Structures are given as C-alpha cells and as structure tokens.
PDB file of C-alpha atoms in Angstrom:
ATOM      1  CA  UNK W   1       0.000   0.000   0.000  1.00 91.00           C
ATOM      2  CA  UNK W   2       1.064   3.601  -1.100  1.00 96.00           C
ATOM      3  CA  UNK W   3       0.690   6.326   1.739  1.00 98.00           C
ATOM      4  CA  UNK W   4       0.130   9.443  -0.135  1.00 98.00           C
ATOM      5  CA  UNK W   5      -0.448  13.117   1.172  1.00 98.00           C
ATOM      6  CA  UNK W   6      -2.135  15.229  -0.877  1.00 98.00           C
ATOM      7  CA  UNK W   7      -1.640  18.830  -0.137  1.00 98.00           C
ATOM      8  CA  UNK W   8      -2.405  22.156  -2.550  1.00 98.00           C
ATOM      9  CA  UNK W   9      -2.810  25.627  -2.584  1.00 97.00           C
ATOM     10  CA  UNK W  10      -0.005  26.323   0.088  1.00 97.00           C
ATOM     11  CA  UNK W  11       0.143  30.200  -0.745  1.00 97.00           C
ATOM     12  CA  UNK W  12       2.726  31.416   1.250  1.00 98.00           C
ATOM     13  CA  UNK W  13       2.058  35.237   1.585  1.00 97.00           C
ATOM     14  CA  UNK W  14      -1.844  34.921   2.217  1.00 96.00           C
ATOM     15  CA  UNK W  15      -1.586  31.708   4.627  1.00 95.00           C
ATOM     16  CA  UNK W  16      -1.425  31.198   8.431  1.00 95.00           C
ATOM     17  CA  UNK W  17       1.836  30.279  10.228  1.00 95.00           C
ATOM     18  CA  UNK W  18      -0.061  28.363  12.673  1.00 97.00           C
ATOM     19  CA  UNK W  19      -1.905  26.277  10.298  1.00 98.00           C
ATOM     20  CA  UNK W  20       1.726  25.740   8.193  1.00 98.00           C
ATOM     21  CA  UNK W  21       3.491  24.280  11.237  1.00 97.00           C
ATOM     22  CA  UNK W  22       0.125  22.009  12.351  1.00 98.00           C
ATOM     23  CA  UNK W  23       0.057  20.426   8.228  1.00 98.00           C
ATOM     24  CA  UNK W  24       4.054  19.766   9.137  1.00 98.00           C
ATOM     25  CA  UNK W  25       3.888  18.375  12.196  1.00 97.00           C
ATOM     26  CA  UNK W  26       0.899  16.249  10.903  1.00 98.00           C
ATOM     27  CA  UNK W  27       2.817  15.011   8.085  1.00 98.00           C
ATOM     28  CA  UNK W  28       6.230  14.098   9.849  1.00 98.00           C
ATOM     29  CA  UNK W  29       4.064  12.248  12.524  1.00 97.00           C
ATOM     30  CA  UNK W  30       2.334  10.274   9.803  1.00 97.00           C
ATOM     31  CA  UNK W  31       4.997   9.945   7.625  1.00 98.00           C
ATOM     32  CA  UNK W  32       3.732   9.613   4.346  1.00 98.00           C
ATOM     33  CA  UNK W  33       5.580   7.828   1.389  1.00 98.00           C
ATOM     34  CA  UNK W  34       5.252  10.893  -1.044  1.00 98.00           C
ATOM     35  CA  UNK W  35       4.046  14.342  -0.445  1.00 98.00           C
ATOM     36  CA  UNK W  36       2.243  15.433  -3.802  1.00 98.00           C
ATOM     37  CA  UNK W  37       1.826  19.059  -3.862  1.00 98.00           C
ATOM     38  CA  UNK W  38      -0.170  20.267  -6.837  1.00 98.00           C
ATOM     39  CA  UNK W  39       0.711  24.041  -7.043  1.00 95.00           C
ATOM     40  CA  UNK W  40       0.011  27.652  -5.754  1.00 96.00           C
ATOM     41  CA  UNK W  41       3.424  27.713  -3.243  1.00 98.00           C
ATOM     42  CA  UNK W  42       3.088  31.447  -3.066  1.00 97.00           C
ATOM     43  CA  UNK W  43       0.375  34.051  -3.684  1.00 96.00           C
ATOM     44  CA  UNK W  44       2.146  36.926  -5.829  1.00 94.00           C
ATOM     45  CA  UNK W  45       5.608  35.241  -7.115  1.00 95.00           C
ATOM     46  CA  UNK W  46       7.421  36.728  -4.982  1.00 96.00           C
ATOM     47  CA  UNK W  47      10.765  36.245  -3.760  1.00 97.00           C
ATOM     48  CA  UNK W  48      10.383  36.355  -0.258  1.00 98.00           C
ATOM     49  CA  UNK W  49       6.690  34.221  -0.906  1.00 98.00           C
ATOM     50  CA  UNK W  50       9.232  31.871  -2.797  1.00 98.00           C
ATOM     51  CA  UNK W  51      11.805  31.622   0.037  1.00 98.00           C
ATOM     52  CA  UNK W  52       9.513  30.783   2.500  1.00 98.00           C
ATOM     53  CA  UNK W  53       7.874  28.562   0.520  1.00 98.00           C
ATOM     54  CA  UNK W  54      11.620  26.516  -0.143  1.00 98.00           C
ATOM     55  CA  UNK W  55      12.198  26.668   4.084  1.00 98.00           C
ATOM     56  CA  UNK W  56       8.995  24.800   4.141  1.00 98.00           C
ATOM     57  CA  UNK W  57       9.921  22.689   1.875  1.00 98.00           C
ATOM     58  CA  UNK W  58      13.501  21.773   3.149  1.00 98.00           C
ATOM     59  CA  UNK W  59      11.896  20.944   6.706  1.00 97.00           C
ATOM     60  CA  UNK W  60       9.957  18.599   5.107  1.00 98.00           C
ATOM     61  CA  UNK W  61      12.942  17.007   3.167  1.00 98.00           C
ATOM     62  CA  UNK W  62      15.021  17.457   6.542  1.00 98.00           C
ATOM     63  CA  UNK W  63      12.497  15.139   8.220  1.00 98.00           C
ATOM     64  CA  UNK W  64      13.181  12.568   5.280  1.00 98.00           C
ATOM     65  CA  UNK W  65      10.052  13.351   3.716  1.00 98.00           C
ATOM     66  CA  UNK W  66       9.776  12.771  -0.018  1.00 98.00           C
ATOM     67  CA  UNK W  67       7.869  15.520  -2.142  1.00 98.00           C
ATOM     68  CA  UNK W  68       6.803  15.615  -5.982  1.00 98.00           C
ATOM     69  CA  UNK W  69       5.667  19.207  -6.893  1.00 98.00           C
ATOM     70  CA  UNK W  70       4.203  21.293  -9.511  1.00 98.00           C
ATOM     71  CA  UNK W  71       3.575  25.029 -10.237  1.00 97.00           C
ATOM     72  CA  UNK W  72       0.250  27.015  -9.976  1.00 96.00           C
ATOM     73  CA  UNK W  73      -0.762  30.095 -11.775  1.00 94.00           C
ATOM     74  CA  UNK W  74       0.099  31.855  -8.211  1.00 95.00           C
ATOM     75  CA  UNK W  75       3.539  31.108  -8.776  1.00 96.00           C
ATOM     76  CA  UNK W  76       3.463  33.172 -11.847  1.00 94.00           C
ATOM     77  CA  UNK W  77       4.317  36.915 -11.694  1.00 88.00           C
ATOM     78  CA  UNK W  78       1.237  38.519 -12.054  1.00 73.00           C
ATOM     79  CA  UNK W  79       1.948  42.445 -12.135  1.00 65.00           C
ATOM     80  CA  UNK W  80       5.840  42.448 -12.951  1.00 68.00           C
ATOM     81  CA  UNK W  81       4.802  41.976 -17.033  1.00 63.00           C
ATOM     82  CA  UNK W  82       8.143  41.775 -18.067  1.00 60.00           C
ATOM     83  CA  UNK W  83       9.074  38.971 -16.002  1.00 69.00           C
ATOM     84  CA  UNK W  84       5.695  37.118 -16.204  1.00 59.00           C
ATOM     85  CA  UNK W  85       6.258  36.822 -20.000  1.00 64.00           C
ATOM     86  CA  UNK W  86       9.726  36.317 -20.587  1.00 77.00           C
ATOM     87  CA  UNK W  87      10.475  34.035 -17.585  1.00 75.00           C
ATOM     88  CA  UNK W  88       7.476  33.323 -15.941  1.00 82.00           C
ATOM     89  CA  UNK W  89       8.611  30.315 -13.645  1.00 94.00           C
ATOM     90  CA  UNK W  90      12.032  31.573 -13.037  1.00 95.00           C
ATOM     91  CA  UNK W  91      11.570  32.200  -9.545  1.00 96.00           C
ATOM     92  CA  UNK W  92       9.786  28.868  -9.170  1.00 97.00           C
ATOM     93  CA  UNK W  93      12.689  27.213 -11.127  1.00 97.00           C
ATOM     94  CA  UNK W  94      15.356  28.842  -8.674  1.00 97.00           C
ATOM     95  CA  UNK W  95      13.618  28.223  -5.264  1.00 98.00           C
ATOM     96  CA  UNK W  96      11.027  25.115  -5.386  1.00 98.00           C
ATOM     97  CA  UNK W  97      12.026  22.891  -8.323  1.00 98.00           C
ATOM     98  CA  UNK W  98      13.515  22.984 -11.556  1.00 97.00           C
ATOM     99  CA  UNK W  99      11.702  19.865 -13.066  1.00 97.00           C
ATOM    100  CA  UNK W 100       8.104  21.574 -13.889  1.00 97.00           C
ATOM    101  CA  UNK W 101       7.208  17.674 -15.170  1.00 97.00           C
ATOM    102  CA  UNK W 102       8.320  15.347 -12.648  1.00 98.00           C
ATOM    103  CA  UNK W 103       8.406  11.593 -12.799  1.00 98.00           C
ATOM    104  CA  UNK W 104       8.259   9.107  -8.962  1.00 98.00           C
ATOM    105  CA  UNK W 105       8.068   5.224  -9.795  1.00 97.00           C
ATOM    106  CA  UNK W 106       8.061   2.806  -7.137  1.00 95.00           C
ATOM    107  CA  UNK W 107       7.037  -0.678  -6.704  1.00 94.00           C
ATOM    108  CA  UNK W 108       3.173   0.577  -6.600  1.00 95.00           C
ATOM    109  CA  UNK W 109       2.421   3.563  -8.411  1.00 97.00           C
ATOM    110  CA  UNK W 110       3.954   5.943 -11.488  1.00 98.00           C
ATOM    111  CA  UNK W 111       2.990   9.546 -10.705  1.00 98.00           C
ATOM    112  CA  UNK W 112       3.752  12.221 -13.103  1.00 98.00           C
ATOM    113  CA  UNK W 113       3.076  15.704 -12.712  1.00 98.00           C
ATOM    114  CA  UNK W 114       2.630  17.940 -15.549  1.00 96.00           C
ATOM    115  CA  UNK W 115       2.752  22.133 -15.134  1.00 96.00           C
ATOM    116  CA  UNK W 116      -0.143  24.214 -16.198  1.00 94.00           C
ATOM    117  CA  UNK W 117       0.891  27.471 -15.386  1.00 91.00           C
ATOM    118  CA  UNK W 118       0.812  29.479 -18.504  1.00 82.00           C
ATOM    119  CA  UNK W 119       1.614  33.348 -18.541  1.00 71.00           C
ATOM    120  CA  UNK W 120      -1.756  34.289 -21.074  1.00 58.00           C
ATOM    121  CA  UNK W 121      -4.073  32.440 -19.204  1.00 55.00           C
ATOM    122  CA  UNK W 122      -3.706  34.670 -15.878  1.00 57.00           C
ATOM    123  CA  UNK W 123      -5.990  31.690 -13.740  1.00 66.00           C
ATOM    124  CA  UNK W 124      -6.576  29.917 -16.306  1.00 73.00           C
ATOM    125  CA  UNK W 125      -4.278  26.281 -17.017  1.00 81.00           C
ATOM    126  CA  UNK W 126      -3.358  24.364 -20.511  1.00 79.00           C
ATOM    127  CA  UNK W 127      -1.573  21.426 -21.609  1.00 87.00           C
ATOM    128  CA  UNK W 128       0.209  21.434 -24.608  1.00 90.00           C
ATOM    129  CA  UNK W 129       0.472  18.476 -26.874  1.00 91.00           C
ATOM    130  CA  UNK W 130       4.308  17.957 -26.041  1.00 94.00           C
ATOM    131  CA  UNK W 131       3.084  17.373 -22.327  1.00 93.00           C
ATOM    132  CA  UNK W 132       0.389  14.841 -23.541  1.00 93.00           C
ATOM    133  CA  UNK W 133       3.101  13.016 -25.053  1.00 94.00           C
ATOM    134  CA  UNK W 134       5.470  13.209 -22.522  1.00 95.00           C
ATOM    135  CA  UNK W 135       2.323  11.585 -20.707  1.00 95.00           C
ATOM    136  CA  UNK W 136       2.017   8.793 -23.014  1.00 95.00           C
ATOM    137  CA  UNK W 137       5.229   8.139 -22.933  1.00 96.00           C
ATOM    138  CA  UNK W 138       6.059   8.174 -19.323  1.00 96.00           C
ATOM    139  CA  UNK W 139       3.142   5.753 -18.714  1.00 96.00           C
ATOM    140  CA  UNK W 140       3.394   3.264 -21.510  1.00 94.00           C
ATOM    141  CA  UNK W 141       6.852   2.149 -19.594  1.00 92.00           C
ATOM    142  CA  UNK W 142       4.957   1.352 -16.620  1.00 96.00           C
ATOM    143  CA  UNK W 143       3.587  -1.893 -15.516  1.00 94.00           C
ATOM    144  CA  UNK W 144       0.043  -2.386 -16.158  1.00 90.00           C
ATOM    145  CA  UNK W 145      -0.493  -3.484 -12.236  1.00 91.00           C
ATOM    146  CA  UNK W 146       1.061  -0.001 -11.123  1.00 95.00           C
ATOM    147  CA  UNK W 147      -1.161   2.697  -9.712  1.00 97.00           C
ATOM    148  CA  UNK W 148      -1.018   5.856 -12.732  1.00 97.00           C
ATOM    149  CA  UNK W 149      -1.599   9.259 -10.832  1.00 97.00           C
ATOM    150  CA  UNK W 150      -1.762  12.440 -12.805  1.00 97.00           C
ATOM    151  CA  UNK W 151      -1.185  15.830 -10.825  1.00 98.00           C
ATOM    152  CA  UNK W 152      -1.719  18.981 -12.233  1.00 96.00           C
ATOM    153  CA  UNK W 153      -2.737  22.131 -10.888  1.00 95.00           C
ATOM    154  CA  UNK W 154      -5.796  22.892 -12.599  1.00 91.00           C
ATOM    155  CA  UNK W 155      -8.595  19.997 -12.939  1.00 87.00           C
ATOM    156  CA  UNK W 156      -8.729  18.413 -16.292  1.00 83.00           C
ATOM    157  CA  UNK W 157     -11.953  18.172 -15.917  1.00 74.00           C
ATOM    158  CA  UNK W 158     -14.560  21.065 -14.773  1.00 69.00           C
ATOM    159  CA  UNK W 159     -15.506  20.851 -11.419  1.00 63.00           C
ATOM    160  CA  UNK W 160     -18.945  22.114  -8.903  1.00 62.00           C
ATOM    161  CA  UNK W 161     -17.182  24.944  -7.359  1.00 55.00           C
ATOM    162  CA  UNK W 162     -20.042  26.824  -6.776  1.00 53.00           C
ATOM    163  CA  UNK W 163     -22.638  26.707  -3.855  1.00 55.00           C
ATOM    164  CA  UNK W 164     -25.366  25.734  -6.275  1.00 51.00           C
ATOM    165  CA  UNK W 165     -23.465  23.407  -8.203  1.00 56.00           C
ATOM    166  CA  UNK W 166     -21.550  26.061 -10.911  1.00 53.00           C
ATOM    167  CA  UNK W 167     -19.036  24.448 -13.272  1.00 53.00           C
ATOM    168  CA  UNK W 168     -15.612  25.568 -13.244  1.00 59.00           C
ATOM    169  CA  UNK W 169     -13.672  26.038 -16.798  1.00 59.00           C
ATOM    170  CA  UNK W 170     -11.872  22.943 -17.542  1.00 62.00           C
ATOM    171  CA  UNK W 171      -8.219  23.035 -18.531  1.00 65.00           C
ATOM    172  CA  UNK W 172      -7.388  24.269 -21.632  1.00 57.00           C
ATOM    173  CA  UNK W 173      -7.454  21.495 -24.547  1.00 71.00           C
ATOM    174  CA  UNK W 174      -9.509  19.602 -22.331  1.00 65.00           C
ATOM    175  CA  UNK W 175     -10.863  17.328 -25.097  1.00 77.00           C
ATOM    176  CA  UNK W 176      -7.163  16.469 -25.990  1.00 82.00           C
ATOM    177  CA  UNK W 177      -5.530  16.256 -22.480  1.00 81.00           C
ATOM    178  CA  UNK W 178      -8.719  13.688 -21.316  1.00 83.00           C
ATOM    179  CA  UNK W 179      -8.295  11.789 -24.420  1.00 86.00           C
ATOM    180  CA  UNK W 180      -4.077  11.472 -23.714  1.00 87.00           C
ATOM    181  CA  UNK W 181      -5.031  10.412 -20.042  1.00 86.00           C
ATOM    182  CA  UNK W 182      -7.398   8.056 -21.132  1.00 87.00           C
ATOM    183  CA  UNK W 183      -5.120   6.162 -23.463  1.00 91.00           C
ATOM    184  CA  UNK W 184      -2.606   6.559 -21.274  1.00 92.00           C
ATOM    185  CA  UNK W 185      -4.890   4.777 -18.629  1.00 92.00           C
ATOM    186  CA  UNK W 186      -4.538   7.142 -15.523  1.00 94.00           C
ATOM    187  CA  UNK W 187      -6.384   5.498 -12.181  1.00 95.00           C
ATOM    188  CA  UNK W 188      -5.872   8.715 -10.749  1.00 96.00           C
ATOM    189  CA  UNK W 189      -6.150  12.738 -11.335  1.00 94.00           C
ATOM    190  CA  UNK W 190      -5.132  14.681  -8.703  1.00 97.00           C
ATOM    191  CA  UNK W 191      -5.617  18.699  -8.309  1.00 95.00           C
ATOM    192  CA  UNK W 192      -6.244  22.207  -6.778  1.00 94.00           C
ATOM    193  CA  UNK W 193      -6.931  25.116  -8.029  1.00 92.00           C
ATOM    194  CA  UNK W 194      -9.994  25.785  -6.703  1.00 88.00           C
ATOM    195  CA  UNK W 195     -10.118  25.471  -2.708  1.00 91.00           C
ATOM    196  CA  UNK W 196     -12.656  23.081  -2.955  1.00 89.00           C
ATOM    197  CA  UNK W 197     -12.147  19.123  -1.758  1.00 91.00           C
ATOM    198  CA  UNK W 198     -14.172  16.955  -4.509  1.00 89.00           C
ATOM    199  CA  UNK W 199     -14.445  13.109  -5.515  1.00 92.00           C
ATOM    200  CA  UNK W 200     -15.828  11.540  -8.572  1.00 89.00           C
ATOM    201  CA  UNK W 201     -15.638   9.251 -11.355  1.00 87.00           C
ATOM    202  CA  UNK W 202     -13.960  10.389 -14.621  1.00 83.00           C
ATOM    203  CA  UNK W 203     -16.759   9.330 -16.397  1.00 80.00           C
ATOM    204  CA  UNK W 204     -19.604  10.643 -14.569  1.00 80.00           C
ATOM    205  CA  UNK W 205     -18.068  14.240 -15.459  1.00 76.00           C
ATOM    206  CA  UNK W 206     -16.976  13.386 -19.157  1.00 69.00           C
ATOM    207  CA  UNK W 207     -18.185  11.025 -21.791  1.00 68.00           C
ATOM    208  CA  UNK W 208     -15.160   8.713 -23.024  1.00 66.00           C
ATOM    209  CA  UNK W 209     -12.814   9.967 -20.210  1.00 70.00           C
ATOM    210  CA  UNK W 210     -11.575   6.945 -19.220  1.00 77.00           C
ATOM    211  CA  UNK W 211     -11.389   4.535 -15.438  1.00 84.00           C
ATOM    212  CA  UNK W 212      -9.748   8.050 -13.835  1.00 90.00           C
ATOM    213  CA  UNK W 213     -11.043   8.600 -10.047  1.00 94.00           C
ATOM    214  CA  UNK W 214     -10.464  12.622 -10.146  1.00 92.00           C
ATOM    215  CA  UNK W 215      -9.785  14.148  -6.174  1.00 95.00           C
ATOM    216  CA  UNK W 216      -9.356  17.642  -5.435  1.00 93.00           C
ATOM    217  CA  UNK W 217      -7.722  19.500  -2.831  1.00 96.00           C
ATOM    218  CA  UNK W 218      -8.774  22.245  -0.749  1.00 95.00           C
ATOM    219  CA  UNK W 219      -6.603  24.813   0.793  1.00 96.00           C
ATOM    220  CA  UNK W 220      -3.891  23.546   2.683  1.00 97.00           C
ATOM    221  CA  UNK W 221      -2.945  26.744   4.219  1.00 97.00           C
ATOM    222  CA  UNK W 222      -4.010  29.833   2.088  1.00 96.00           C
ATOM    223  CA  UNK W 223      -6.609  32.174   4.390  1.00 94.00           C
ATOM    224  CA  UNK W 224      -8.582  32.656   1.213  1.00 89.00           C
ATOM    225  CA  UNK W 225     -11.230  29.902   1.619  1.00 91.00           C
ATOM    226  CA  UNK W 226     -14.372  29.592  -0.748  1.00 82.00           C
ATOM    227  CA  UNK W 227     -17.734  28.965   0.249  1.00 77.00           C
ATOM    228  CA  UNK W 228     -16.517  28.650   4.032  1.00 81.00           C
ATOM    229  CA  UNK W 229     -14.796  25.071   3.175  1.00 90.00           C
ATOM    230  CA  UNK W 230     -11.813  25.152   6.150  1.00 95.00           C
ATOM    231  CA  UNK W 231      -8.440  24.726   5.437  1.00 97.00           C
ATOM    232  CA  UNK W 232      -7.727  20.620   4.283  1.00 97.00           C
ATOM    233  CA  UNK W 233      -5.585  18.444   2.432  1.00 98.00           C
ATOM    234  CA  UNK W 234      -6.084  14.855   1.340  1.00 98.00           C
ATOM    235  CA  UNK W 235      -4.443  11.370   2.784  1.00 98.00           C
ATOM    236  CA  UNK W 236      -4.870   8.022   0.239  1.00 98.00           C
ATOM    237  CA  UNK W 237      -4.085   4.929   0.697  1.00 97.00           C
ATOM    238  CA  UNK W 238      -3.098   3.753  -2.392  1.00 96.00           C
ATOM    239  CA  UNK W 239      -3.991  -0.137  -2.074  1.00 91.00           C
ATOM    240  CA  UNK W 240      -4.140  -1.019  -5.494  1.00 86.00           C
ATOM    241  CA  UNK W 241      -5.533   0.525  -8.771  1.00 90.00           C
ATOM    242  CA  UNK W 242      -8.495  -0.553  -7.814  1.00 89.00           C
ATOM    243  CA  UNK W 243      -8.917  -0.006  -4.505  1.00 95.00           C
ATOM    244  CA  UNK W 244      -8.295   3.534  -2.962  1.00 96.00           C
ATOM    245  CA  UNK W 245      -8.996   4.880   0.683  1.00 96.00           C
ATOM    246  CA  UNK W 246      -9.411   8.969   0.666  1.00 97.00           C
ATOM    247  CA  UNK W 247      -9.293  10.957   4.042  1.00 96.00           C
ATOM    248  CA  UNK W 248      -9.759  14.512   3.596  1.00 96.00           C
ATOM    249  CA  UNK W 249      -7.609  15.774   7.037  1.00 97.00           C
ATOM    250  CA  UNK W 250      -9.708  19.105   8.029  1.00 96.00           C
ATOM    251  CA  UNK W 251      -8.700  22.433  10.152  1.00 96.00           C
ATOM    252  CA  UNK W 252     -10.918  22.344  12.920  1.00 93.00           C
ATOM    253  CA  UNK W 253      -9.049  26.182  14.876  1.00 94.00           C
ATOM    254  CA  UNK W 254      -6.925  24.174  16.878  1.00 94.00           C
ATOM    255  CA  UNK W 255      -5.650  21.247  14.765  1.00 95.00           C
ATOM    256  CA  UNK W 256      -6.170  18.767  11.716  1.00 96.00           C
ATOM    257  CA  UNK W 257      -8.817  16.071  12.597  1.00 94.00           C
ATOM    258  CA  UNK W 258     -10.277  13.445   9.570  1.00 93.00           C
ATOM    259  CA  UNK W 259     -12.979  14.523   8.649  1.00 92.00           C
ATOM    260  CA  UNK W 260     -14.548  12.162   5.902  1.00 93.00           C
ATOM    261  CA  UNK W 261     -12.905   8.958   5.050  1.00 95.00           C
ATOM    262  CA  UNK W 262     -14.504   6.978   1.858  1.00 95.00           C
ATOM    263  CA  UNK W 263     -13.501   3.635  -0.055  1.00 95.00           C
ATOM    264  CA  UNK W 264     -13.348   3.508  -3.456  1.00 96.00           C
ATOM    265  CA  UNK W 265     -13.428   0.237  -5.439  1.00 95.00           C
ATOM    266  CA  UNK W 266     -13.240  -0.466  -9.391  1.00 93.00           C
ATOM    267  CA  UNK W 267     -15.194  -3.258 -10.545  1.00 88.00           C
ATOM    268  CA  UNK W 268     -14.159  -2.933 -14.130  1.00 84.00           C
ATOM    269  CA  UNK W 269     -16.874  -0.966 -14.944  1.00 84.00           C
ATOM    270  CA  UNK W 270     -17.027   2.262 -12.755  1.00 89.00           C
ATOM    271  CA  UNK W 271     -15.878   3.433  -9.562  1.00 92.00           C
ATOM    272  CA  UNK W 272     -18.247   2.572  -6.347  1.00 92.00           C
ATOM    273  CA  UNK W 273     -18.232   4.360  -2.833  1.00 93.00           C
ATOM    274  CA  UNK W 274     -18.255   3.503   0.357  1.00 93.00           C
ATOM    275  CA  UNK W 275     -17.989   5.608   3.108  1.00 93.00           C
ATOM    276  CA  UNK W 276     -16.187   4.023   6.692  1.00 90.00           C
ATOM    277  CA  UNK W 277     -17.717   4.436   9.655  1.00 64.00           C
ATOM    278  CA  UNK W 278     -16.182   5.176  12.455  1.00 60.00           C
ATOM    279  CA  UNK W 279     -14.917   7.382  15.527  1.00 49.00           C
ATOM    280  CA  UNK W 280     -13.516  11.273  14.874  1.00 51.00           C
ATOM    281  CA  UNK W 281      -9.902  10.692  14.412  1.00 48.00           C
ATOM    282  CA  UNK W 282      -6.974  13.495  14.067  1.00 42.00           C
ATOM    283  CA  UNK W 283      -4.792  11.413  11.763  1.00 42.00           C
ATOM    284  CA  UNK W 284      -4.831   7.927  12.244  1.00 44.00           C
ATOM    285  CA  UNK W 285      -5.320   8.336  16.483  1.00 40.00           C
ATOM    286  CA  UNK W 286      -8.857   8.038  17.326  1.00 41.00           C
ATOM    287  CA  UNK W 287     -10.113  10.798  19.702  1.00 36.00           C
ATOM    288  CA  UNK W 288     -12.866  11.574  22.399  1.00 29.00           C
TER     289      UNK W 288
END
C-alpha cells in the first residue's frame, strides 16, 4: 500500500503560520511515502513568498520526507509583465524545483506531474500536446499493475465549485488532455486550483474519459477559503488501482482532525463508494 499526502494551494504570503506548522507536524508524525503538492506555493511570485515557501519545503525534506511538486498560476508573476512573460517560472525554477514535469516510480504507483501554469491564461491552465506526449510516454513504460496518478494544478476536468453546483472552466485542450489520459490509462487525477475538496468518477463528469477517479484538494494553508470550506488536504491509501482509501484531514481552529474517510473500489466498470464508519480521528489516532 502507497501512503500518499495530498496537499495544494499552500500560498505562502496569504496563509497562516499556525496552520503551516500544524500540516508539518501532521505530516512528519504520519509519515507519508510521497508528499504530492499540486501548485500555488506562493500568492504573488514573490521572492520572499518563494523563500519561505523553499524553508517549508527543506523541513519537510530534513524530516526525510519525499515531495513531488508542480507550479500554480500563483507562482506566476502577475503584475511584474516583463518577467511574467519572458520568464514566468524563473523564480519557481530557482527556489522550489527545476523539473516543472516530474516523474516518482516505485514498486506501486507511477505519478507524473505535468505544469499548467501558462503566462496568457492569468488563472486559467493548458496542456500542450508535447506534455500529452510526454504523458504517453512516461506511462506506456509502466507496468500495467502499477497505480497511474496524474497531478496537475488545474482539474482536467470542470468541477462544482459553486454553492449551487456552478461548473468551473476545464483546462485548456480539455478534449485532448482527457483523451491522452485516457489512453494513457490514468487510475488517478489529482488537483487544486480551486479550494474546494471533490471526488468523482472520470466518467460521470466526461463522456469517453476513461477509469480516472479525479480528487481535489482544498486549501492547505491559504486564508482565502471559498464557500466557508476550512483549510484541508487529502491522505490516500493507495492499495491497489483498484482499490483507494481517501481521508480529507480538516482544520478544525486548533488542529487537523479526519474529517470524511470513503472507499473507493473499481469493478471494471465504474468506480463505487463507500464511506467508513467510524470514531472522529486526528490522523490515524482516534479521539474523544
């Protein structure tokens, strides 16, 4: 089984301390096997956002924590114009990570993340057709019993974001990028973007999308919440890739307590639900 955290939206510059060092202390107490971290480090791009951002990240790489990361359209520049059009993720290149597509393999699961930042699209994400093949081609090495996660930023799909159900705008060349991670066979899509924890069957969203289970994050840290959703990040247990256990860990004020935990199963067809039953916990230590 593959322990993964899934954290987005970290924001440094619009976040709270206190919540930053509860998420860290949660995750070097649980000790996952990969933190996945799908973009938004900073709010404005900036350097000091950036360097704080990198401390936070060497703690967690201190502790012996592994990380795979992407950018977010927050780590773009987005009033210095000069910069945010002739080196856009410089600043994310120099302090978080060079590799803007990177590539973990283990004995259970292949997890590639692909960056859709882009400097037009101010919020907005795209994939361009040298990342879908850079997806193909990552994943047709992999064996076909191997967990395939996708993490990107922005949703593939379009998501409820909304309090009465609204749809998001999916990613740029949606039609192209779903088709690539269908072929491709991805059991998993993970993302941000919108501050908003959310579960559900590729193809319940999208005709022809493939056996994908997509899963959002909310906020880890940022004090810009939407809708009143508290600050969270998710926790799967990655059993096989057809089997998946997803925690979403919730800010209550004073800590990070489970607040949902739900099996999913794939029975070749579709993706089934099942939600587990049992006492509040604050990680895996049961409480009250």
């Amino acid at each position: 089984m593959a322990r993964i955290a899934h954290l987005s939206d970290i924001h440094f510059g619009a976040n709270d301390r206190k919540i930053v060092d509860a998420a860290t202390a949660w995750l070097e107490e649980r000790r996952p096997d990969l933190i996945v971290i799908s973009g938004d480090f900073t709010q404005r791009a900036r350097v000091e956002q950036f360097r704080q951002a990198a401390a936070w990240l060497n703690r967690l790489h201190g502790a012996g924590l592994k990380t795979l990361v992407v950018p977010g359209n927050h780590d773009v520049p987005l009033y210095d114009v000069v910069r945010r059009f002739t080196r856009p993720l410089a600043r994310y290149k120099r302090y978080i990570s060079n590799d803007l597509c990177p590539f973990y393999e283990d004995r259970e699961v292949a997890i590639l993340g692909i960056n859709t930042a882009r400097s037009l699209t101010i919020k907005d994400g795209r994939i361009n057709h040298d990342q879908m093949d850079l997806l193909r081609d990552r994943f047709a090495k992999v064996p076909p019993d191997k967990t395939r996660i996708l993490v990107t930023h922005h949703p593939l799909f379009a998501m409820p974001i909304g309090k009465g159900g609204e749809l998001s705008e999916a990613v740029g060349r949606h039609d192209d990028a779903v088709k690539a991670a269908c072929e491709t066979g991805v059991h998993l899509a993970l993302a941000g973007h919108f501050h908003r924890t959310y579960a559900e069957a590729a193809q319940k969203m999208v005709e022809h999308s493939g056996g994908a289970l997509v899963i959002q994050a909310g906020t880890a840290t940022s004090t810009r919440l939407r809708n009143a959703e508290p600050q969270s990040f998710n926790w799967l247990h990655v059993r096989r890739n057809n089997e998946i256990e997803l925690q979403v860990i919730v800010w209550d004020g004073a800590a990070f307590r489970r607040a949902s935990h739900v099996e999913y199963a794939h029975d070749g067809e579709g993706w089934a639900s099942r939600v587990v039953e049992d006492m509040p916990t604050v990680g895996d230590a049961a409480v009250g």
